[in-house]
Short mmCIF file of C-alpha atoms in Angstrom, two decimals:
data_model
loop_
_atom_site.label_atom_id
_atom_site.label_comp_id
_atom_site.label_asym_id
_atom_site.label_seq_id
_atom_site.Cartn_x
_atom_site.Cartn_y
_atom_site.Cartn_z
CA MET U 1 129.82 97.15 80.60
CA PHE U 2 126.50 95.61 81.58
CA ARG U 3 123.37 97.65 82.32
CA VAL U 4 120.62 96.39 84.62
CA VAL U 5 117.36 98.16 85.46
CA GLN U 6 116.11 97.66 89.02
CA VAL U 7 112.37 98.22 89.52
CA GLY U 8 111.08 98.44 93.09
CA ASP U 9 107.72 97.77 94.72
CA ILE U 10 104.73 98.67 92.53
CA HIS U 11 101.68 98.13 94.79
CA TYR U 12 99.61 98.52 91.68
CA SER U 13 96.25 98.85 93.44
CA ASP U 14 97.37 101.79 95.63
CA SER U 15 95.45 104.96 94.82
CA GLU U 16 98.64 107.05 95.18
CA ASN U 17 99.88 105.54 91.90
CA PHE U 18 97.14 107.22 89.91
CA GLN U 19 96.57 110.53 91.69
CA SER U 20 97.37 113.47 89.46
CA PRO U 21 100.00 115.77 91.06
CA VAL U 22 97.75 118.82 90.98
CA ASP U 23 97.01 121.04 93.99
CA ASN U 24 93.27 121.00 93.43
CA LYS U 25 91.43 123.51 95.64
CA ASP U 26 88.27 123.47 93.54
CA PRO U 27 86.18 120.29 93.98
CA GLY U 28 84.00 121.37 91.04
CA PHE U 29 86.91 121.58 88.58
CA PRO U 30 86.36 119.25 85.57
CA ALA U 31 88.10 115.93 86.22
CA ALA U 32 89.12 115.43 82.58
CA LEU U 33 90.80 118.83 82.45
CA ARG U 34 92.53 118.19 85.78
CA GLU U 35 93.98 114.94 84.47
CA SER U 36 95.16 116.61 81.27
CA ILE U 37 97.42 119.04 83.14
CA GLY U 38 99.08 116.55 85.46
CA THR U 39 100.46 113.06 84.84
CA ALA U 40 99.86 110.43 87.52
CA PRO U 41 103.12 109.32 89.23
CA LEU U 42 103.06 105.70 88.07
CA GLN U 43 102.29 106.75 84.49
CA ALA U 44 105.10 109.32 84.47
CA VAL U 45 107.73 106.89 85.81
CA PHE U 46 106.47 104.10 83.56
CA ARG U 47 106.91 106.35 80.53
CA SER U 48 110.50 107.15 81.53
CA LEU U 49 111.23 103.50 82.25
CA SER U 50 109.89 102.51 78.85
CA HIS U 51 112.14 105.11 77.19
CA VAL U 52 115.21 103.79 79.04
CA LEU U 53 114.43 100.23 77.97
CA GLU U 54 114.05 101.31 74.35
CA THR U 55 117.13 103.51 74.13
CA GLY U 56 119.45 102.77 77.04
CA GLY U 57 121.21 99.58 75.93
CA ILE U 58 119.73 97.62 78.82
CA ASP U 59 120.82 93.99 79.26
CA PHE U 60 118.50 92.92 82.06
CA VAL U 61 115.49 94.08 84.10
CA THR U 62 114.70 93.03 87.67
CA PHE U 63 111.32 93.53 89.37
CA MET U 64 111.69 93.35 93.14
CA GLY U 65 108.16 92.16 94.01
CA ASP U 66 105.10 93.60 95.77
CA PHE U 67 103.20 93.94 92.52
CA THR U 68 100.03 94.36 94.55
CA THR U 69 99.19 95.22 98.17
CA ARG U 70 96.93 92.50 99.56
CA GLY U 71 97.64 89.52 97.34
CA ASP U 72 94.40 89.85 95.37
CA SER U 73 94.32 88.12 91.99
CA THR U 74 92.67 91.01 90.15
CA ALA U 75 95.39 93.53 91.01
CA LEU U 76 98.12 90.96 90.38
CA ASN U 77 96.76 90.21 86.91
CA GLU U 78 96.37 93.90 86.09
CA CYS U 79 99.92 94.66 87.23
CA ALA U 80 101.39 91.76 85.25
CA ARG U 81 99.68 92.97 82.08
CA TYR U 82 100.75 96.54 82.83
CA ILE U 83 104.47 95.75 83.13
CA ARG U 84 104.27 93.41 80.13
CA GLY U 85 103.57 96.58 78.16
CA LEU U 86 107.16 97.64 78.77
CA PHE U 87 108.36 95.01 76.33
CA ALA U 88 107.83 94.65 72.60
CA GLU U 89 105.27 92.23 71.21
CA THR U 90 108.18 90.11 69.95
CA TRP U 91 109.66 89.82 73.45
CA PRO U 92 111.31 87.69 74.78
CA GLY U 93 112.79 87.06 71.34
CA GLU U 94 113.91 90.70 71.26
CA GLY U 95 114.85 92.99 74.11
CA PRO U 96 116.40 92.48 77.55
CA ASP U 97 115.78 89.44 79.68
CA CYS U 98 114.04 90.01 83.02
CA LYS U 99 113.49 88.44 86.42
CA LEU U 100 110.47 88.87 88.68
CA ILE U 101 110.64 88.33 92.43
CA ILE U 102 107.78 87.48 94.78
CA GLY U 103 107.05 90.10 97.47
CA ASN U 104 105.32 89.64 100.81
CA HIS U 105 102.31 91.69 99.67
CA ASP U 106 101.78 89.42 96.65
CA ILE U 107 100.80 86.49 98.86
CA ASP U 108 97.13 85.68 99.43
CA ARG U 109 96.99 85.15 103.19
CA ARG U 110 93.80 83.10 102.88
CA LEU U 111 95.78 80.23 101.38
CA ASP U 112 97.46 77.50 103.41
CA PRO U 113 100.65 79.08 104.83
CA ASP U 114 102.38 75.68 104.83
CA SER U 115 101.73 75.04 101.14
CA ASP U 116 103.61 76.34 98.11
CA ASP U 117 100.23 76.90 96.44
CA ARG U 118 100.41 80.52 97.63
CA PHE U 119 103.54 80.97 95.49
CA GLU U 120 102.38 78.81 92.59
CA ARG U 121 99.29 81.00 92.26
CA ILE U 122 101.51 84.05 91.78
CA ASN U 123 103.66 82.25 89.21
CA ALA U 124 100.56 81.19 87.28
CA VAL U 125 99.71 84.87 86.83
CA LEU U 126 103.27 85.83 85.87
CA THR U 127 103.75 83.03 83.35
CA GLY U 128 100.29 83.71 81.96
CA ALA U 129 101.45 87.23 81.16
CA GLY U 130 104.54 85.88 79.37
CA PHE U 131 107.14 86.11 82.14
CA LYS U 132 109.30 83.37 83.63
CA ALA U 133 108.23 81.87 86.95
CA ALA U 134 109.71 83.46 90.07
CA SER U 135 111.83 81.51 92.52
CA ILE U 136 109.96 79.51 95.16
CA LEU U 137 112.67 77.29 96.67
CA ALA U 138 115.56 76.81 94.25
CA PRO U 139 117.28 80.00 93.04
CA CYS U 140 116.38 81.00 89.46
CA GLU U 141 119.57 81.70 87.51
CA SER U 142 120.02 83.78 84.36
CA VAL U 143 123.26 84.50 82.50
CA ILE U 144 124.07 87.80 80.78
CA PRO U 145 126.92 86.94 78.40
CA SER U 146 129.31 89.26 76.60
CA ASP U 147 131.76 89.07 73.74
CA ASP U 148 134.66 88.33 76.09
CA ALA U 149 135.09 86.36 79.32
CA ALA U 150 133.21 88.91 81.44
CA GLU U 151 129.80 87.73 82.58
CA VAL U 152 126.96 88.68 84.91
CA ARG U 153 124.81 85.99 86.51
CA VAL U 154 121.50 86.95 88.07
CA PHE U 155 120.02 84.78 90.83
CA GLY U 156 116.43 85.29 91.97
CA ILE U 157 115.55 83.98 95.44
CA ASN U 158 112.40 83.91 97.55
CA SER U 159 112.64 85.82 100.85
CA CYS U 160 108.95 85.34 101.69
CA ARG U 161 108.94 81.73 102.91
CA GLY U 162 107.62 82.70 106.33
CA CYS U 163 105.03 85.24 105.22
CA GLY U 164 101.63 84.33 106.61
CA GLN U 165 102.96 81.65 108.95
CA LEU U 166 100.59 82.19 111.87
CA ARG U 167 102.31 79.57 113.99
CA LEU U 168 105.33 81.87 114.21
CA LEU U 169 103.23 84.20 116.37
CA GLY U 170 103.71 81.69 119.20
CA SER U 171 101.40 79.10 120.68
CA ILE U 172 99.55 81.44 123.04
CA LEU U 173 98.87 84.06 120.39
CA GLU U 174 97.93 81.36 117.90
CA LYS U 175 95.48 79.85 120.36
CA HIS U 176 93.71 83.10 121.13
CA ALA U 177 94.24 85.23 118.03
CA GLY U 178 94.65 82.66 115.26
CA PRO U 179 90.93 81.87 114.71
CA ALA U 180 90.03 85.57 114.63
CA ILE U 181 92.81 86.32 112.15
CA ARG U 182 91.79 83.48 109.82
CA LYS U 183 88.13 84.56 110.02
CA LEU U 184 89.08 88.12 109.06
CA LEU U 185 91.16 86.87 106.11
CA VAL U 186 88.35 84.68 104.81
CA GLU U 187 85.47 87.09 105.37
CA GLY U 188 87.40 90.23 104.55
CA GLY U 189 87.76 93.47 106.42
CA SER U 190 88.45 97.14 105.90
CA GLY U 191 91.57 98.23 104.05
CA ALA U 192 93.07 99.55 107.30
CA GLU U 193 92.41 96.26 109.11
CA LEU U 194 93.95 94.18 106.33
CA ASP U 195 96.96 96.47 106.00
CA GLU U 196 97.65 96.16 109.71
CA LEU U 197 97.05 92.42 109.67
CA TYR U 198 99.44 91.89 106.76
CA GLU U 199 102.22 93.57 108.70
CA GLN U 200 101.44 91.78 111.95
CA ILE U 201 101.70 88.28 110.46
CA ASP U 202 104.52 89.00 108.03
CA THR U 203 107.61 86.90 108.74
CA PRO U 204 110.33 87.38 106.08
CA ALA U 205 112.64 84.37 105.80
CA ILE U 206 114.81 82.60 103.23
CA ASP U 207 114.65 78.83 103.28
CA GLU U 208 117.89 77.20 104.49
CA HIS U 209 117.82 74.96 101.41
CA THR U 210 117.71 78.06 99.19
CA ILE U 211 120.76 79.51 100.95
CA ALA U 212 122.67 76.23 100.53
CA LEU U 213 121.80 75.96 96.83
CA LEU U 214 122.74 79.59 96.22
CA ALA U 215 126.07 79.29 98.04
CA ASN U 216 126.91 76.11 96.14
CA SER U 217 126.13 77.71 92.77
CA LEU U 218 128.21 80.79 93.60
CA SER U 219 131.15 78.67 94.78
CA HIS U 220 131.47 77.29 91.23
CA VAL U 221 131.30 80.68 89.50
CA GLY U 222 134.57 81.97 88.04
CA GLU U 223 136.35 85.19 88.97
CA THR U 224 135.33 86.86 85.70
CA VAL U 225 131.66 86.71 86.75
CA MET U 226 129.80 89.31 88.82
CA PRO U 227 126.91 87.64 90.66
CA VAL U 228 123.72 89.65 91.14
CA ILE U 229 121.27 88.31 93.74
CA CYS U 230 117.69 89.55 93.64
CA ALA U 231 115.31 89.22 96.59
CA HIS U 232 112.43 91.24 97.92
CA HIS U 233 113.68 91.86 101.46
CA ASN U 234 116.69 93.82 102.69
CA LEU U 235 119.64 92.05 104.31
CA LEU U 236 120.36 94.87 106.78
CA PRO U 237 117.89 96.56 109.14
CA GLN U 238 116.34 99.73 107.76
CA ALA U 239 117.74 103.07 108.94
CA MET U 240 114.51 104.26 110.55
CA PRO U 241 113.68 102.35 113.76
CA ARG U 242 110.71 100.08 113.09
CA ILE U 243 108.58 98.64 115.85
CA ALA U 244 106.82 95.61 114.40
CA PRO U 245 106.98 91.83 114.92
CA TYR U 246 109.31 90.13 112.43
CA SER U 247 109.89 93.32 110.47
CA GLU U 248 113.29 92.17 109.15
CA LEU U 249 114.58 88.92 107.61
CA ILE U 250 114.67 86.58 110.57
CA ASN U 251 117.70 84.77 109.11
CA GLY U 252 119.33 87.73 107.37
CA GLY U 253 122.54 87.11 109.30
CA ALA U 254 122.71 83.54 108.03
CA ILE U 255 122.59 84.54 104.36
CA ARG U 256 125.00 87.43 104.94
CA ALA U 257 127.49 85.01 106.47
CA ALA U 258 127.04 82.51 103.64
CA LEU U 259 127.64 85.18 101.01
CA LEU U 260 130.62 86.77 102.78
CA ASN U 261 132.26 83.36 103.25
CA LEU U 262 132.45 83.10 99.45
CA ASN U 263 135.18 85.77 99.62
CA ARG U 264 134.12 87.57 96.47
CA PRO U 265 132.20 90.73 95.57
CA LEU U 266 128.55 90.49 94.57
CA LEU U 267 125.47 92.66 94.21
CA TYR U 268 122.34 92.16 96.31
CA LEU U 269 119.30 93.94 94.85
CA HIS U 270 116.10 94.32 96.85
CA GLY U 271 112.96 96.37 97.38
CA HIS U 272 110.59 96.34 100.38
CA LEU U 273 111.95 99.43 102.17
CA HIS U 274 110.33 102.00 99.83
CA THR U 275 113.57 103.97 100.21
CA SER U 276 116.79 103.51 98.28
CA PRO U 277 119.90 103.14 100.47
CA ILE U 278 123.14 101.73 99.04
CA GLU U 279 125.17 99.78 101.60
CA VAL U 280 128.38 97.74 101.43
CA VAL U 281 129.21 94.88 103.82
CA ARG U 282 132.74 93.49 104.14
CA VAL U 283 134.52 91.41 106.76
CA PRO U 284 138.27 91.60 107.47
CA GLU U 285 138.87 87.85 107.48
CA HIS U 286 137.74 87.62 103.85
CA THR U 287 139.67 90.38 102.10
CA ARG U 288 137.87 89.96 98.79
CA SER U 289 134.36 89.81 100.22
CA ALA U 290 131.79 92.50 99.52
CA ILE U 291 128.01 92.54 99.49
CA ILE U 292 126.91 95.66 97.63
CA SER U 293 123.30 96.03 98.73
CA ILE U 294 121.13 98.28 96.54
CA SER U 295 117.53 99.12 97.38
CA ALA U 296 115.00 100.33 94.82
CA PRO U 297 112.38 102.96 95.62
CA LEU U 298 108.66 102.58 95.02
CA LEU U 299 108.14 102.52 91.27
CA ARG U 300 105.92 105.59 91.44
CA GLU U 301 108.97 107.45 92.80
CA GLY U 302 111.51 106.17 90.25
CA PHE U 303 113.91 103.31 89.48
CA ASN U 304 117.63 102.50 89.30
CA VAL U 305 119.89 101.80 86.35
CA ILE U 306 122.93 99.82 87.50
CA GLU U 307 126.06 99.69 85.37
CA ILE U 308 128.50 96.84 86.07
CA ALA U 309 132.04 97.41 84.81
CA PHE U 310 134.93 95.02 84.06
CA ASN U 311 138.48 95.73 82.98
CA GLN U 312 140.12 94.36 79.85
CA GLU U 313 141.11 91.19 81.70
CA ALA U 314 137.45 90.57 82.63
CA VAL U 315 137.98 91.42 86.31
CA PRO U 316 134.82 93.00 87.78
CA LEU U 317 135.59 96.54 88.92
CA GLY U 318 132.37 97.66 90.55
CA CYS U 319 129.03 99.20 89.74
CA ARG U 320 127.47 102.58 89.24
CA VAL U 321 123.95 103.22 90.52
CA ILE U 322 122.13 105.83 88.45
CA ALA U 323 119.02 106.94 90.33
CA HIS U 324 116.14 108.00 88.07
CA ARG U 325 113.65 109.84 90.29
CA LEU U 326 110.32 111.51 89.67
CA ASP U 327 110.52 115.30 89.70
CA GLY U 328 107.12 116.81 89.05
CA SER U 329 105.80 114.95 86.02
CA GLN U 330 109.23 113.97 84.67
CA CYS U 331 111.87 111.42 85.70
CA ARG U 332 115.35 112.86 86.01
CA ILE U 333 118.74 111.52 87.07
CA ALA U 334 118.95 112.48 90.73
CA SER U 335 122.33 110.93 91.52
CA SER U 336 125.06 108.69 90.11
CA ASN U 337 127.32 106.79 92.49
CA ILE U 338 130.22 104.44 91.73
CA ILE U 339 130.74 101.62 94.25
CA PRO U 340 134.08 99.78 93.89
CA ALA U 341 133.91 96.00 94.10
CA TRP U 342 137.17 95.78 96.05
CA THR U 343 139.06 97.46 98.83
CA ALA U 344 141.75 99.83 97.57
CA ALA U 345 144.59 97.40 98.29
CA GLU U 346 142.84 94.40 96.75
CA GLY U 347 141.69 96.39 93.75
CA LEU U 348 145.19 97.56 92.89
CA ARG U 349 146.46 93.98 93.05
CA LEU U 350 143.86 92.99 90.45
CA THR U 351 144.34 95.88 88.03
CA THR U 352 145.89 95.62 84.59
CA PHE U 353 149.60 96.32 84.11
CA ARG U 354 148.87 99.70 82.49
CA ALA U 355 146.74 100.81 85.44
CA ARG U 356 149.50 99.91 87.91
CA GLU U 357 152.07 101.78 85.83
CA LEU U 358 149.79 104.81 85.73
CA MET U 359 149.46 104.83 89.52
CA LYS U 360 153.27 105.11 89.81
CA VAL U 361 153.32 108.49 88.05
CA LEU U 362 150.37 109.98 89.92
CA GLU U 363 151.23 111.88 93.09
CA PRO U 364 148.73 112.22 95.97
CA ASP U 365 146.76 115.48 96.01
CA ALA U 366 148.23 116.62 92.67
CA VAL U 367 145.77 117.55 89.91
CA VAL U 368 147.21 116.36 86.60
CA PRO U 369 145.74 117.24 83.19
CA ARG U 370 145.27 114.27 80.91
CA SER U 371 147.50 115.96 78.32
CA ASP U 372 150.42 115.89 80.81
CA LEU U 373 149.94 112.15 81.34
CA LEU U 374 149.94 111.54 77.59
CA ALA U 375 153.19 113.44 77.22
CA ARG U 376 154.82 111.70 80.18
CA LEU U 377 153.82 108.14 79.32
CA SER U 378 153.74 108.29 75.51
CA TRP U 379 150.77 105.90 75.46
CA PRO U 380 148.06 105.88 72.81
CA GLU U 381 145.08 107.94 73.97
CA MET U 382 142.76 104.93 74.11
CA VAL U 383 145.21 102.98 76.30
CA LEU U 384 145.50 105.87 78.76
CA ASP U 385 141.76 106.44 78.88
CA ASP U 386 141.10 102.75 79.55
CA ALA U 387 143.60 102.78 82.43
CA LEU U 388 142.11 105.98 83.87
CA THR U 389 138.60 104.61 83.64
CA GLU U 390 139.64 101.37 85.34
CA LEU U 391 141.26 103.25 88.23
CA ARG U 392 138.22 105.51 88.53
CA TRP U 393 135.90 102.51 88.88
CA LEU U 394 138.20 101.14 91.60
CA GLY U 395 138.13 104.44 93.48
CA ALA U 396 141.89 104.90 93.01
CA VAL U 397 141.60 108.16 91.08
CA GLU U 398 139.08 110.94 90.80
CA ILE U 399 138.18 112.69 87.56
CA PRO U 400 135.73 115.41 88.65
CA ASN U 401 134.98 116.46 85.06
CA HIS U 402 134.59 112.90 83.73
CA ASP U 403 131.32 113.88 82.05
CA ARG U 404 133.26 116.16 79.68
CA PRO U 405 135.25 114.97 76.63
CA ALA U 406 138.42 113.10 77.64
CA ILE U 407 140.67 115.85 76.27
CA HIS U 408 139.53 118.03 79.20
CA TRP U 409 140.00 115.48 81.99
CA ARG U 410 141.91 116.44 85.12
CA VAL U 411 143.05 113.54 87.29
CA THR U 412 143.70 113.26 91.05
CA ARG U 413 145.06 110.23 92.84
CA SER U 414 142.64 109.46 95.69
CA ILE U 415 144.49 106.65 97.56
#
């Protein structure tokens, strides 16, 4: 089992991060006392996140970008130092590895949109705080090893190649609006003007060379590896209709096709939406393909812990997304969802011998106590529990009371 923490957009300079959740109807109430009875959202989630990292057996942490809101160096530096506080002074020698991704709001739009200097500036801040540089063109790969053949490989990619590319507005708009836009970026404007401008000229895109390099790397990864791809932008359009130029990845279909053609399951982690849908993409011509897309919420609203499970033969089974969400001034587990890596038919073909034998004795719609299965099969308890857990991860059985001790389990075949 591998455990990955997924941290969404931070937007460190936003005032909502630091507003105390107190219904203050008295403008003359002492500010210090008001702050003492309510914890600011970012502080509350950060405290819970720190506790999970210290006690939760975490193997890896991913930050999905948008550390700031308008690409200003001051906020970017402050945010980098803030999240560095999550890790021990001895890190990276001790503690989980991590990967940081560049978001569209981290880019300084005053810099040359055709130069990688706008990304190098961000990496200078991140590496100065002790983190590894984020991906600019080539995917950044990290390996999470284990004691057996099972392995997770994390690939960070840059989905912001087109952000700030004024020429993508078209020649007529560039001719008439380009000079005014550049003047506003250089001279500055109100927060509302800059927020609107950042959206209007935002063009999410993944470089074709990045897609080719990623696909080539993944084509050489063995079947006992679960790839995890981290990018800022979502692959699929958001659920709520959004009317804005270039609001989605302009070549999202190209990377989806490249990943599905690999004919293997993988995780795609992202931020950007400020909501947290979980979506699975498969295509019938590639029976083993699956893109499990997991979005992280704003950090001030919570974070995800993602468990990645393998069976005893190091076959990846799927993942569980544990949603930690802010409730008042505390973070609590709001939901826990298992997403199988395979279709039911493909999953059963890949299961261990014991799991296949167990499926033969389970009848559809029948609720069977674990004690009955032990008596019928005469297996050691640990062997039975491993087979049940494997089938549960594959979605082949349901154990509604799985959170109770195994002696109380009641099992239902679900396919």
